[in-house]
Amino acid sequence: MARATIARSTASLAGVELATQAANSADDMQFQNNGAQLLYVDNGSGSAVNVTIPMCPDKHGRTGQKVVAVPAGEQLFIGPFDAELYNQAGYVHVDFSVSTDILVGVLSLQS
């Protein structure tokens, strides 16, 4: 199944309302990245959610993943994401341990 794409909101001096959507742990998710994006996770559930961001192989062939635990009832911004480490065909892949009562969004710091 194709990953669901998270919509981006672009920051501005006039202000911006961050667009959010329900997390999708079944198909997992992705967002376009140029290195100036922050992933927003709003955990409205009663337990922590693990957000896993896989890394691409670097020039030395090393791989890995970044895992961030978002506590129950809390919101976090995660990032920015270096394109060389995280981009997979221009997208950062994001996996959630659960998706019930989880909202996500992406804030772009530049257009």
PDB file of N, CA and C in Angstrom:
ATOM      1  N   MET A   1       0.846  -1.180   0.000  1.00  0.00           N
ATOM      2  CA  MET A   1       0.000   0.000   0.000  1.00  0.00           C
ATOM      3  C   MET A   1       0.891   1.243   0.000  1.00  0.00           C
ATOM      4  N   ALA A   2       0.476   2.252  -0.722  1.00  0.00           N
ATOM      5  CA  ALA A   2       1.237   3.503  -0.789  1.00  0.00           C
ATOM      6  C   ALA A   2       1.130   4.257   0.531  1.00  0.00           C
ATOM      7  N   ARG A   3       2.201   4.918   0.889  1.00  0.00           N
ATOM      8  CA  ARG A   3       2.202   5.740   2.098  1.00  0.00           C
ATOM      9  C   ARG A   3       1.285   6.939   1.911  1.00  0.00           C
ATOM     10  N   ALA A   4       0.610   7.320   2.974  1.00  0.00           N
ATOM     11  CA  ALA A   4      -0.218   8.527   2.961  1.00  0.00           C
ATOM     12  C   ALA A   4       0.706   9.731   3.101  1.00  0.00           C
ATOM     13  N   THR A   5       0.420  10.797   2.359  1.00  0.00           N
ATOM     14  CA  THR A   5       1.244  12.002   2.394  1.00  0.00           C
ATOM     15  C   THR A   5       0.664  13.018   3.369  1.00  0.00           C
ATOM     16  N   ILE A   6       1.526  13.543   4.228  1.00  0.00           N
ATOM     17  CA  ILE A   6       1.130  14.565   5.198  1.00  0.00           C
ATOM     18  C   ILE A   6       1.233  15.924   4.531  1.00  0.00           C
ATOM     19  N   ALA A   7       0.154  16.706   4.591  1.00  0.00           N
ATOM     20  CA  ALA A   7       0.142  18.041   3.991  1.00  0.00           C
ATOM     21  C   ALA A   7       1.062  18.974   4.758  1.00  0.00           C
ATOM     22  N   ARG A   8       1.681  19.922   4.041  1.00  0.00           N
ATOM     23  CA  ARG A   8       2.579  20.897   4.654  1.00  0.00           C
ATOM     24  C   ARG A   8       1.893  22.245   4.793  1.00  0.00           C
ATOM     25  N   SER A   9       2.206  22.933   5.879  1.00  0.00           N
ATOM     26  CA  SER A   9       1.829  24.326   6.071  1.00  0.00           C
ATOM     27  C   SER A   9       3.131  25.115   6.073  1.00  0.00           C
ATOM     28  N   THR A  10       3.129  26.301   5.453  1.00  0.00           N
ATOM     29  CA  THR A  10       4.344  27.102   5.360  1.00  0.00           C
ATOM     30  C   THR A  10       4.287  28.268   6.332  1.00  0.00           C
ATOM     31  N   ALA A  11       5.320  28.389   7.157  1.00  0.00           N
ATOM     32  CA  ALA A  11       5.400  29.477   8.133  1.00  0.00           C
ATOM     33  C   ALA A  11       5.527  30.820   7.424  1.00  0.00           C
ATOM     34  N   SER A  12       4.952  31.852   8.033  1.00  0.00           N
ATOM     35  CA  SER A  12       5.092  33.207   7.490  1.00  0.00           C
ATOM     36  C   SER A  12       4.997  34.206   8.636  1.00  0.00           C
ATOM     37  N   LEU A  13       5.454  35.438   8.366  1.00  0.00           N
ATOM     38  CA  LEU A  13       5.376  36.490   9.376  1.00  0.00           C
ATOM     39  C   LEU A  13       3.938  36.850   9.701  1.00  0.00           C
ATOM     40  N   ALA A  14       3.023  36.573   8.775  1.00  0.00           N
ATOM     41  CA  ALA A  14       1.602  36.849   9.004  1.00  0.00           C
ATOM     42  C   ALA A  14       0.958  35.780   9.876  1.00  0.00           C
ATOM     43  N   GLY A  15       1.687  34.686  10.117  1.00  0.00           N
ATOM     44  CA  GLY A  15       1.145  33.576  10.899  1.00  0.00           C
ATOM     45  C   GLY A  15       0.567  32.505   9.994  1.00  0.00           C
ATOM     46  N   VAL A  16       0.455  31.325  10.514  1.00  0.00           N
ATOM     47  CA  VAL A  16      -0.109  30.213   9.755  1.00  0.00           C
ATOM     48  C   VAL A  16      -0.813  29.281  10.723  1.00  0.00           C
ATOM     49  N   GLU A  17      -1.961  28.778  10.302  1.00  0.00           N
ATOM     50  CA  GLU A  17      -2.643  27.740  11.067  1.00  0.00           C
ATOM     51  C   GLU A  17      -2.143  26.404  10.543  1.00  0.00           C
ATOM     52  N   LEU A  18      -1.577  25.606  11.419  1.00  0.00           N
ATOM     53  CA  LEU A  18      -1.016  24.325  11.017  1.00  0.00           C
ATOM     54  C   LEU A  18      -2.122  23.355  10.634  1.00  0.00           C
ATOM     55  N   ALA A  19      -2.060  22.845   9.405  1.00  0.00           N
ATOM     56  CA  ALA A  19      -3.009  21.828   8.955  1.00  0.00           C
ATOM     57  C   ALA A  19      -2.614  20.492   9.567  1.00  0.00           C
ATOM     58  N   THR A  20      -3.564  19.797  10.162  1.00  0.00           N
ATOM     59  CA  THR A  20      -3.286  18.484  10.739  1.00  0.00           C
ATOM     60  C   THR A  20      -4.245  17.454  10.159  1.00  0.00           C
ATOM     61  N   GLN A  21      -3.861  16.203  10.295  1.00  0.00           N
ATOM     62  CA  GLN A  21      -4.695  15.090   9.840  1.00  0.00           C
ATOM     63  C   GLN A  21      -4.425  13.903  10.747  1.00  0.00           C
ATOM     64  N   ALA A  22      -5.300  12.941  10.694  1.00  0.00           N
ATOM     65  CA  ALA A  22      -5.136  11.736  11.516  1.00  0.00           C
ATOM     66  C   ALA A  22      -3.918  10.943  11.056  1.00  0.00           C
ATOM     67  N   ALA A  23      -3.158  10.430  12.009  1.00  0.00           N
ATOM     68  CA  ALA A  23      -2.026   9.562  11.688  1.00  0.00           C
ATOM     69  C   ALA A  23      -2.550   8.250  11.103  1.00  0.00           C
ATOM     70  N   ASN A  24      -1.727   7.623  10.268  1.00  0.00           N
ATOM     71  CA  ASN A  24      -2.106   6.383   9.609  1.00  0.00           C
ATOM     72  C   ASN A  24      -1.012   5.357   9.885  1.00  0.00           C
ATOM     73  N   SER A  25      -1.217   4.501  10.884  1.00  0.00           N
ATOM     74  CA  SER A  25      -0.202   3.490  11.208  1.00  0.00           C
ATOM     75  C   SER A  25      -0.337   2.253  10.329  1.00  0.00           C
ATOM     76  N   ALA A  26      -1.468   2.086   9.659  1.00  0.00           N
ATOM     77  CA  ALA A  26      -1.660   0.922   8.790  1.00  0.00           C
ATOM     78  C   ALA A  26      -0.836   1.041   7.511  1.00  0.00           C
ATOM     79  N   ASP A  27      -0.883   2.206   6.854  1.00  0.00           N
ATOM     80  CA  ASP A  27      -0.157   2.417   5.599  1.00  0.00           C
ATOM     81  C   ASP A  27       1.129   3.204   5.804  1.00  0.00           C
ATOM     82  N   ASP A  28       1.313   3.756   7.004  1.00  0.00           N
ATOM     83  CA  ASP A  28       2.423   4.638   7.317  1.00  0.00           C
ATOM     84  C   ASP A  28       2.318   5.917   6.483  1.00  0.00           C
ATOM     85  N   MET A  29       3.223   6.853   6.714  1.00  0.00           N
ATOM     86  CA  MET A  29       3.057   8.180   6.131  1.00  0.00           C
ATOM     87  C   MET A  29       4.391   8.706   5.608  1.00  0.00           C
ATOM     88  N   GLN A  30       4.325   9.848   4.917  1.00  0.00           N
ATOM     89  CA  GLN A  30       5.509  10.503   4.379  1.00  0.00           C
ATOM     90  C   GLN A  30       5.209  11.983   4.185  1.00  0.00           C
ATOM     91  N   PHE A  31       6.275  12.791   4.063  1.00  0.00           N
ATOM     92  CA  PHE A  31       6.095  14.195   3.705  1.00  0.00           C
ATOM     93  C   PHE A  31       7.285  14.661   2.878  1.00  0.00           C
ATOM     94  N   GLN A  32       7.016  15.653   1.997  1.00  0.00           N
ATOM     95  CA  GLN A  32       8.078  16.226   1.179  1.00  0.00           C
ATOM     96  C   GLN A  32       9.029  17.001   2.080  1.00  0.00           C
ATOM     97  N   ASN A  33      10.324  16.904   1.763  1.00  0.00           N
ATOM     98  CA  ASN A  33      11.328  17.510   2.636  1.00  0.00           C
ATOM     99  C   ASN A  33      12.436  18.166   1.827  1.00  0.00           C
ATOM    100  N   ASN A  34      12.770  19.406   2.205  1.00  0.00           N
ATOM    101  CA  ASN A  34      13.946  20.066   1.641  1.00  0.00           C
ATOM    102  C   ASN A  34      14.935  20.432   2.741  1.00  0.00           C
ATOM    103  N   GLY A  35      14.729  19.871   3.927  1.00  0.00           N
ATOM    104  CA  GLY A  35      15.616  20.128   5.043  1.00  0.00           C
ATOM    105  C   GLY A  35      15.120  21.203   5.993  1.00  0.00           C
ATOM    106  N   ALA A  36      13.986  21.812   5.672  1.00  0.00           N
ATOM    107  CA  ALA A  36      13.457  22.902   6.498  1.00  0.00           C
ATOM    108  C   ALA A  36      12.041  22.592   6.983  1.00  0.00           C
ATOM    109  N   GLN A  37      11.757  21.313   7.243  1.00  0.00           N
ATOM    110  CA  GLN A  37      10.436  20.901   7.697  1.00  0.00           C
ATOM    111  C   GLN A  37      10.507  20.377   9.122  1.00  0.00           C
ATOM    112  N   LEU A  38       9.443  20.632   9.872  1.00  0.00           N
ATOM    113  CA  LEU A  38       9.269  20.085  11.209  1.00  0.00           C
ATOM    114  C   LEU A  38       8.015  19.222  11.208  1.00  0.00           C
ATOM    115  N   LEU A  39       8.099  18.034  11.761  1.00  0.00           N
ATOM    116  CA  LEU A  39       6.956  17.141  11.894  1.00  0.00           C
ATOM    117  C   LEU A  39       6.277  17.432  13.227  1.00  0.00           C
ATOM    118  N   TYR A  40       4.974  17.678  13.197  1.00  0.00           N
ATOM    119  CA  TYR A  40       4.189  17.936  14.398  1.00  0.00           C
ATOM    120  C   TYR A  40       3.392  16.689  14.729  1.00  0.00           C
ATOM    121  N   VAL A  41       3.457  16.250  15.990  1.00  0.00           N
ATOM    122  CA  VAL A  41       2.695  15.088  16.439  1.00  0.00           C
ATOM    123  C   VAL A  41       1.922  15.491  17.686  1.00  0.00           C
ATOM    124  N   ASP A  42       0.605  15.331  17.641  1.00  0.00           N
ATOM    125  CA  ASP A  42      -0.292  15.628  18.763  1.00  0.00           C
ATOM    126  C   ASP A  42      -0.870  14.307  19.235  1.00  0.00           C
ATOM    127  N   ASN A  43      -0.404  13.857  20.397  1.00  0.00           N
ATOM    128  CA  ASN A  43      -0.835  12.572  20.927  1.00  0.00           C
ATOM    129  C   ASN A  43      -2.006  12.777  21.883  1.00  0.00           C
ATOM    130  N   GLY A  44      -3.210  12.577  21.382  1.00  0.00           N
ATOM    131  CA  GLY A  44      -4.410  12.711  22.193  1.00  0.00           C
ATOM    132  C   GLY A  44      -4.826  11.413  22.852  1.00  0.00           C
ATOM    133  N   SER A  45      -3.989  10.380  22.739  1.00  0.00           N
ATOM    134  CA  SER A  45      -4.348   9.074  23.300  1.00  0.00           C
ATOM    135  C   SER A  45      -3.910   8.980  24.758  1.00  0.00           C
ATOM    136  N   GLY A  46      -4.241   7.876  25.380  1.00  0.00           N
ATOM    137  CA  GLY A  46      -3.913   7.658  26.781  1.00  0.00           C
ATOM    138  C   GLY A  46      -2.577   6.981  27.009  1.00  0.00           C
ATOM    139  N   SER A  47      -1.813   6.738  25.937  1.00  0.00           N
ATOM    140  CA  SER A  47      -0.501   6.113  26.098  1.00  0.00           C
ATOM    141  C   SER A  47       0.475   6.739  25.107  1.00  0.00           C
ATOM    142  N   ALA A  48       1.759   6.516  25.341  1.00  0.00           N
ATOM    143  CA  ALA A  48       2.791   7.077  24.467  1.00  0.00           C
ATOM    144  C   ALA A  48       2.711   6.455  23.078  1.00  0.00           C
ATOM    145  N   VAL A  49       3.142   7.221  22.077  1.00  0.00           N
ATOM    146  CA  VAL A  49       3.242   6.716  20.708  1.00  0.00           C
ATOM    147  C   VAL A  49       4.698   6.875  20.267  1.00  0.00           C
ATOM    148  N   ASN A  50       5.222   5.846  19.612  1.00  0.00           N
ATOM    149  CA  ASN A  50       6.568   5.921  19.051  1.00  0.00           C
ATOM    150  C   ASN A  50       6.470   6.365  17.601  1.00  0.00           C
ATOM    151  N   VAL A  51       7.222   7.402  17.279  1.00  0.00           N
ATOM    152  CA  VAL A  51       7.318   7.904  15.911  1.00  0.00           C
ATOM    153  C   VAL A  51       8.689   7.482  15.396  1.00  0.00           C
ATOM    154  N   THR A  52       8.701   6.677  14.331  1.00  0.00           N
ATOM    155  CA  THR A  52       9.949   6.147  13.783  1.00  0.00           C
ATOM    156  C   THR A  52      10.197   6.749  12.417  1.00  0.00           C
ATOM    157  N   ILE A  53      11.386   7.334  12.250  1.00  0.00           N
ATOM    158  CA  ILE A  53      11.777   7.949  10.985  1.00  0.00           C
ATOM    159  C   ILE A  53      13.011   7.196  10.480  1.00  0.00           C
ATOM    160  N   PRO A  54      12.850   6.361   9.431  1.00  0.00           N
ATOM    161  CA  PRO A  54      13.995   5.615   8.917  1.00  0.00           C
ATOM    162  C   PRO A  54      14.981   6.540   8.200  1.00  0.00           C
ATOM    163  N   MET A  55      16.267   6.225   8.323  1.00  0.00           N
ATOM    164  CA  MET A  55      17.313   6.964   7.632  1.00  0.00           C
ATOM    165  C   MET A  55      17.728   6.220   6.373  1.00  0.00           C
ATOM    166  N   CYS A  56      18.222   6.975   5.403  1.00  0.00           N
ATOM    167  CA  CYS A  56      18.771   6.396   4.174  1.00  0.00           C
ATOM    168  C   CYS A  56      20.224   6.018   4.409  1.00  0.00           C
ATOM    169  N   PRO A  57      20.744   5.078   3.638  1.00  0.00           N
ATOM    170  CA  PRO A  57      22.169   4.781   3.754  1.00  0.00           C
ATOM    171  C   PRO A  57      22.992   6.036   3.446  1.00  0.00           C
ATOM    172  N   ASP A  58      23.989   6.335   4.290  1.00  0.00           N
ATOM    173  CA  ASP A  58      24.839   7.490   4.015  1.00  0.00           C
ATOM    174  C   ASP A  58      25.973   7.079   3.073  1.00  0.00           C
ATOM    175  N   LYS A  59      26.905   7.988   2.825  1.00  0.00           N
ATOM    176  CA  LYS A  59      27.973   7.712   1.861  1.00  0.00           C
ATOM    177  C   LYS A  59      28.884   6.570   2.302  1.00  0.00           C
ATOM    178  N   HIS A  60      28.778   6.175   3.568  1.00  0.00           N
ATOM    179  CA  HIS A  60      29.562   5.053   4.075  1.00  0.00           C
ATOM    180  C   HIS A  60      28.710   3.780   4.221  1.00  0.00           C
ATOM    181  N   GLY A  61      27.458   3.834   3.769  1.00  0.00           N
ATOM    182  CA  GLY A  61      26.577   2.675   3.811  1.00  0.00           C
ATOM    183  C   GLY A  61      25.870   2.464   5.139  1.00  0.00           C
ATOM    184  N   ARG A  62      26.025   3.417   6.079  1.00  0.00           N
ATOM    185  CA  ARG A  62      25.377   3.275   7.387  1.00  0.00           C
ATOM    186  C   ARG A  62      23.895   3.607   7.277  1.00  0.00           C
ATOM    187  N   THR A  63      23.088   2.861   8.005  1.00  0.00           N
ATOM    188  CA  THR A  63      21.650   3.110   8.059  1.00  0.00           C
ATOM    189  C   THR A  63      21.213   3.153   9.521  1.00  0.00           C
ATOM    190  N   GLY A  64      19.982   3.503   9.727  1.00  0.00           N
ATOM    191  CA  GLY A  64      19.448   3.524  11.081  1.00  0.00           C
ATOM    192  C   GLY A  64      18.066   4.122  11.073  1.00  0.00           C
ATOM    193  N   GLN A  65      17.623   4.534  12.229  1.00  0.00           N
ATOM    194  CA  GLN A  65      16.326   5.165  12.346  1.00  0.00           C
ATOM    195  C   GLN A  65      16.314   6.065  13.572  1.00  0.00           C
ATOM    196  N   LYS A  66      15.491   7.075  13.522  1.00  0.00           N
ATOM    197  CA  LYS A  66      15.276   7.974  14.652  1.00  0.00           C
ATOM    198  C   LYS A  66      13.923   7.610  15.236  1.00  0.00           C
ATOM    199  N   VAL A  67      13.892   7.308  16.538  1.00  0.00           N
ATOM    200  CA  VAL A  67      12.640   6.984  17.210  1.00  0.00           C
ATOM    201  C   VAL A  67      12.410   8.022  18.297  1.00  0.00           C
ATOM    202  N   VAL A  68      11.238   8.659  18.243  1.00  0.00           N
ATOM    203  CA  VAL A  68      10.867   9.662  19.242  1.00  0.00           C
ATOM    204  C   VAL A  68       9.584   9.204  19.915  1.00  0.00           C
ATOM    205  N   ALA A  69       9.612   9.094  21.235  1.00  0.00           N
ATOM    206  CA  ALA A  69       8.415   8.737  22.000  1.00  0.00           C
ATOM    207  C   ALA A  69       7.673  10.025  22.355  1.00  0.00           C
ATOM    208  N   VAL A  70       6.407  10.094  21.950  1.00  0.00           N
ATOM    209  CA  VAL A  70       5.566  11.246  22.288  1.00  0.00           C
ATOM    210  C   VAL A  70       4.649  10.805  23.423  1.00  0.00           C
ATOM    211  N   PRO A  71       4.830  11.384  24.612  1.00  0.00           N
ATOM    212  CA  PRO A  71       4.026  10.965  25.761  1.00  0.00           C
ATOM    213  C   PRO A  71       2.526  11.222  25.559  1.00  0.00           C
ATOM    214  N   ALA A  72       1.720  10.481  26.267  1.00  0.00           N
ATOM    215  CA  ALA A  72       0.264  10.640  26.208  1.00  0.00           C
ATOM    216  C   ALA A  72      -0.114  12.081  26.523  1.00  0.00           C
ATOM    217  N   GLY A  73      -1.017  12.623  25.719  1.00  0.00           N
ATOM    218  CA  GLY A  73      -1.539  13.960  25.949  1.00  0.00           C
ATOM    219  C   GLY A  73      -0.599  15.097  25.609  1.00  0.00           C
ATOM    220  N   GLU A  74       0.534  14.810  24.962  1.00  0.00           N
ATOM    221  CA  GLU A  74       1.496  15.862  24.647  1.00  0.00           C
ATOM    222  C   GLU A  74       1.637  16.064  23.144  1.00  0.00           C
ATOM    223  N   GLN A  75       2.224  17.211  22.794  1.00  0.00           N
ATOM    224  CA  GLN A  75       2.486  17.572  21.409  1.00  0.00           C
ATOM    225  C   GLN A  75       3.972  17.866  21.266  1.00  0.00           C
ATOM    226  N   LEU A  76       4.554  17.424  20.153  1.00  0.00           N
ATOM    227  CA  LEU A  76       5.966  17.687  19.873  1.00  0.00           C
ATOM    228  C   LEU A  76       6.153  18.103  18.429  1.00  0.00           C
ATOM    229  N   PHE A  77       7.137  18.969  18.198  1.00  0.00           N
ATOM    230  CA  PHE A  77       7.678  19.207  16.865  1.00  0.00           C
ATOM    231  C   PHE A  77       8.978  18.420  16.791  1.00  0.00           C
ATOM    232  N   ILE A  78       9.176  17.678  15.710  1.00  0.00           N
ATOM    233  CA  ILE A  78      10.359  16.849  15.508  1.00  0.00           C
ATOM    234  C   ILE A  78      11.039  17.322  14.228  1.00  0.00           C
ATOM    235  N   GLY A  79      12.343  17.495  14.250  1.00  0.00           N
ATOM    236  CA  GLY A  79      13.078  17.913  13.069  1.00  0.00           C
ATOM    237  C   GLY A  79      13.894  19.159  13.363  1.00  0.00           C
ATOM    238  N   PRO A  80      14.457  19.771  12.341  1.00  0.00           N
ATOM    239  CA  PRO A  80      14.341  19.463  10.908  1.00  0.00           C
ATOM    240  C   PRO A  80      15.120  18.199  10.520  1.00  0.00           C
ATOM    241  N   PHE A  81      14.905  17.774   9.286  1.00  0.00           N
ATOM    242  CA  PHE A  81      15.446  16.522   8.784  1.00  0.00           C
ATOM    243  C   PHE A  81      16.416  16.787   7.641  1.00  0.00           C
ATOM    244  N   ASP A  82      17.681  16.459   7.855  1.00  0.00           N
ATOM    245  CA  ASP A  82      18.698  16.618   6.821  1.00  0.00           C
ATOM    246  C   ASP A  82      18.321  15.732   5.636  1.00  0.00           C
ATOM    247  N   ALA A  83      18.205  16.335   4.462  1.00  0.00           N
ATOM    248  CA  ALA A  83      17.757  15.594   3.276  1.00  0.00           C
ATOM    249  C   ALA A  83      18.679  14.428   2.939  1.00  0.00           C
ATOM    250  N   GLU A  84      19.984  14.597   3.134  1.00  0.00           N
ATOM    251  CA  GLU A  84      20.926  13.531   2.805  1.00  0.00           C
ATOM    252  C   GLU A  84      20.730  12.302   3.691  1.00  0.00           C
ATOM    253  N   LEU A  85      20.309  12.518   4.924  1.00  0.00           N
ATOM    254  CA  LEU A  85      20.127  11.406   5.853  1.00  0.00           C
ATOM    255  C   LEU A  85      18.733  10.784   5.796  1.00  0.00           C
ATOM    256  N   TYR A  86      17.714  11.603   5.514  1.00  0.00           N
ATOM    257  CA  TYR A  86      16.327  11.130   5.684  1.00  0.00           C
ATOM    258  C   TYR A  86      15.516  11.011   4.399  1.00  0.00           C
ATOM    259  N   ASN A  87      15.892  11.728   3.327  1.00  0.00           N
ATOM    260  CA  ASN A  87      15.038  11.727   2.136  1.00  0.00           C
ATOM    261  C   ASN A  87      15.095  10.406   1.384  1.00  0.00           C
ATOM    262  N   GLN A  88      13.914   9.938   1.024  1.00  0.00           N
ATOM    263  CA  GLN A  88      13.759   8.776   0.167  1.00  0.00           C
ATOM    264  C   GLN A  88      12.912   9.243  -1.009  1.00  0.00           C
ATOM    265  N   ALA A  89      13.575   9.508  -2.132  1.00  0.00           N
ATOM    266  CA  ALA A  89      12.926  10.078  -3.317  1.00  0.00           C
ATOM    267  C   ALA A  89      12.227  11.397  -2.976  1.00  0.00           C
ATOM    268  N   GLY A  90      12.882  12.224  -2.151  1.00  0.00           N
ATOM    269  CA  GLY A  90      12.349  13.541  -1.812  1.00  0.00           C
ATOM    270  C   GLY A  90      11.391  13.566  -0.632  1.00  0.00           C
ATOM    271  N   TYR A  91      11.131  12.414  -0.041  1.00  0.00           N
ATOM    272  CA  TYR A  91      10.184  12.318   1.072  1.00  0.00           C
ATOM    273  C   TYR A  91      10.857  11.738   2.314  1.00  0.00           C
ATOM    274  N   VAL A  92      10.392  12.182   3.474  1.00  0.00           N
ATOM    275  CA  VAL A  92      10.766  11.557   4.737  1.00  0.00           C
ATOM    276  C   VAL A  92       9.661  10.569   5.078  1.00  0.00           C
ATOM    277  N   HIS A  93      10.034   9.346   5.368  1.00  0.00           N
ATOM    278  CA  HIS A  93       9.057   8.329   5.759  1.00  0.00           C
ATOM    279  C   HIS A  93       8.846   8.381   7.264  1.00  0.00           C
ATOM    280  N   VAL A  94       7.594   8.212   7.689  1.00  0.00           N
ATOM    281  CA  VAL A  94       7.239   8.291   9.100  1.00  0.00           C
ATOM    282  C   VAL A  94       6.343   7.108   9.435  1.00  0.00           C
ATOM    283  N   ASP A  95       6.699   6.371  10.481  1.00  0.00           N
ATOM    284  CA  ASP A  95       5.908   5.233  10.937  1.00  0.00           C
ATOM    285  C   ASP A  95       5.458   5.498  12.372  1.00  0.00           C
ATOM    286  N   PHE A  96       4.222   5.122  12.679  1.00  0.00           N
ATOM    287  CA  PHE A  96       3.646   5.326  14.008  1.00  0.00           C
ATOM    288  C   PHE A  96       3.330   3.982  14.635  1.00  0.00           C
ATOM    289  N   SER A  97       3.604   3.846  15.939  1.00  0.00           N
ATOM    290  CA  SER A  97       3.304   2.590  16.624  1.00  0.00           C
ATOM    291  C   SER A  97       1.799   2.388  16.762  1.00  0.00           C
ATOM    292  N   VAL A  98       1.049   3.470  16.883  1.00  0.00           N
ATOM    293  CA  VAL A  98      -0.418   3.460  16.898  1.00  0.00           C
ATOM    294  C   VAL A  98      -0.885   4.731  16.202  1.00  0.00           C
ATOM    295  N   SER A  99      -2.143   4.762  15.813  1.00  0.00           N
ATOM    296  CA  SER A  99      -2.636   5.984  15.174  1.00  0.00           C
ATOM    297  C   SER A  99      -3.942   6.497  15.774  1.00  0.00           C
ATOM    298  N   THR A 100      -4.515   5.786  16.728  1.00  0.00           N
ATOM    299  CA  THR A 100      -5.758   6.232  17.346  1.00  0.00           C
ATOM    300  C   THR A 100      -5.511   7.498  18.154  1.00  0.00           C
ATOM    301  N   ASP A 101      -6.275   8.532  17.871  1.00  0.00           N
ATOM    302  CA  ASP A 101      -6.194   9.820  18.570  1.00  0.00           C
ATOM    303  C   ASP A 101      -4.847  10.519  18.382  1.00  0.00           C
ATOM    304  N   ILE A 102      -4.195  10.291  17.244  1.00  0.00           N
ATOM    305  CA  ILE A 102      -2.927  10.953  16.922  1.00  0.00           C
ATOM    306  C   ILE A 102      -3.160  11.861  15.711  1.00  0.00           C
ATOM    307  N   LEU A 103      -2.799  13.140  15.848  1.00  0.00           N
ATOM    308  CA  LEU A 103      -2.849  14.074  14.721  1.00  0.00           C
ATOM    309  C   LEU A 103      -1.431  14.427  14.322  1.00  0.00           C
ATOM    310  N   VAL A 104      -1.224  14.622  13.006  1.00  0.00           N
ATOM    311  CA  VAL A 104       0.092  14.989  12.498  1.00  0.00           C
ATOM    312  C   VAL A 104      -0.024  16.142  11.519  1.00  0.00           C
ATOM    313  N   GLY A 105       1.051  16.881  11.383  1.00  0.00           N
ATOM    314  CA  GLY A 105       1.146  17.970  10.418  1.00  0.00           C
ATOM    315  C   GLY A 105       2.608  18.230  10.141  1.00  0.00           C
ATOM    316  N   VAL A 106       2.873  19.035   9.120  1.00  0.00           N
ATOM    317  CA  VAL A 106       4.245  19.398   8.779  1.00  0.00           C
ATOM    318  C   VAL A 106       4.303  20.910   8.633  1.00  0.00           C
ATOM    319  N   LEU A 107       5.243  21.519   9.340  1.00  0.00           N
ATOM    320  CA  LEU A 107       5.481  22.957   9.225  1.00  0.00           C
ATOM    321  C   LEU A 107       6.744  23.171   8.435  1.00  0.00           C
ATOM    322  N   SER A 108       6.613  23.876   7.312  1.00  0.00           N
ATOM    323  CA  SER A 108       7.764  24.193   6.472  1.00  0.00           C
ATOM    324  C   SER A 108       8.253  25.574   6.857  1.00  0.00           C
ATOM    325  N   LEU A 109       9.551  25.682   7.154  1.00  0.00           N
ATOM    326  CA  LEU A 109      10.117  26.955   7.567  1.00  0.00           C
ATOM    327  C   LEU A 109      10.511  27.820   6.374  1.00  0.00           C
ATOM    328  N   GLN A 110      10.435  27.272   5.166  1.00  0.00           N
ATOM    329  CA  GLN A 110      10.655  28.026   3.939  1.00  0.00           C
ATOM    330  C   GLN A 110       9.799  27.422   2.837  1.00  0.00           C
ATOM    331  N   SER A 111       9.477  28.236   1.842  1.00  0.00           N
ATOM    332  CA  SER A 111       8.598  27.745   0.761  1.00  0.00           C
ATOM    333  C   SER A 111       9.354  26.980  -0.288  1.00  0.00           C
TER     334      SER A 111
END
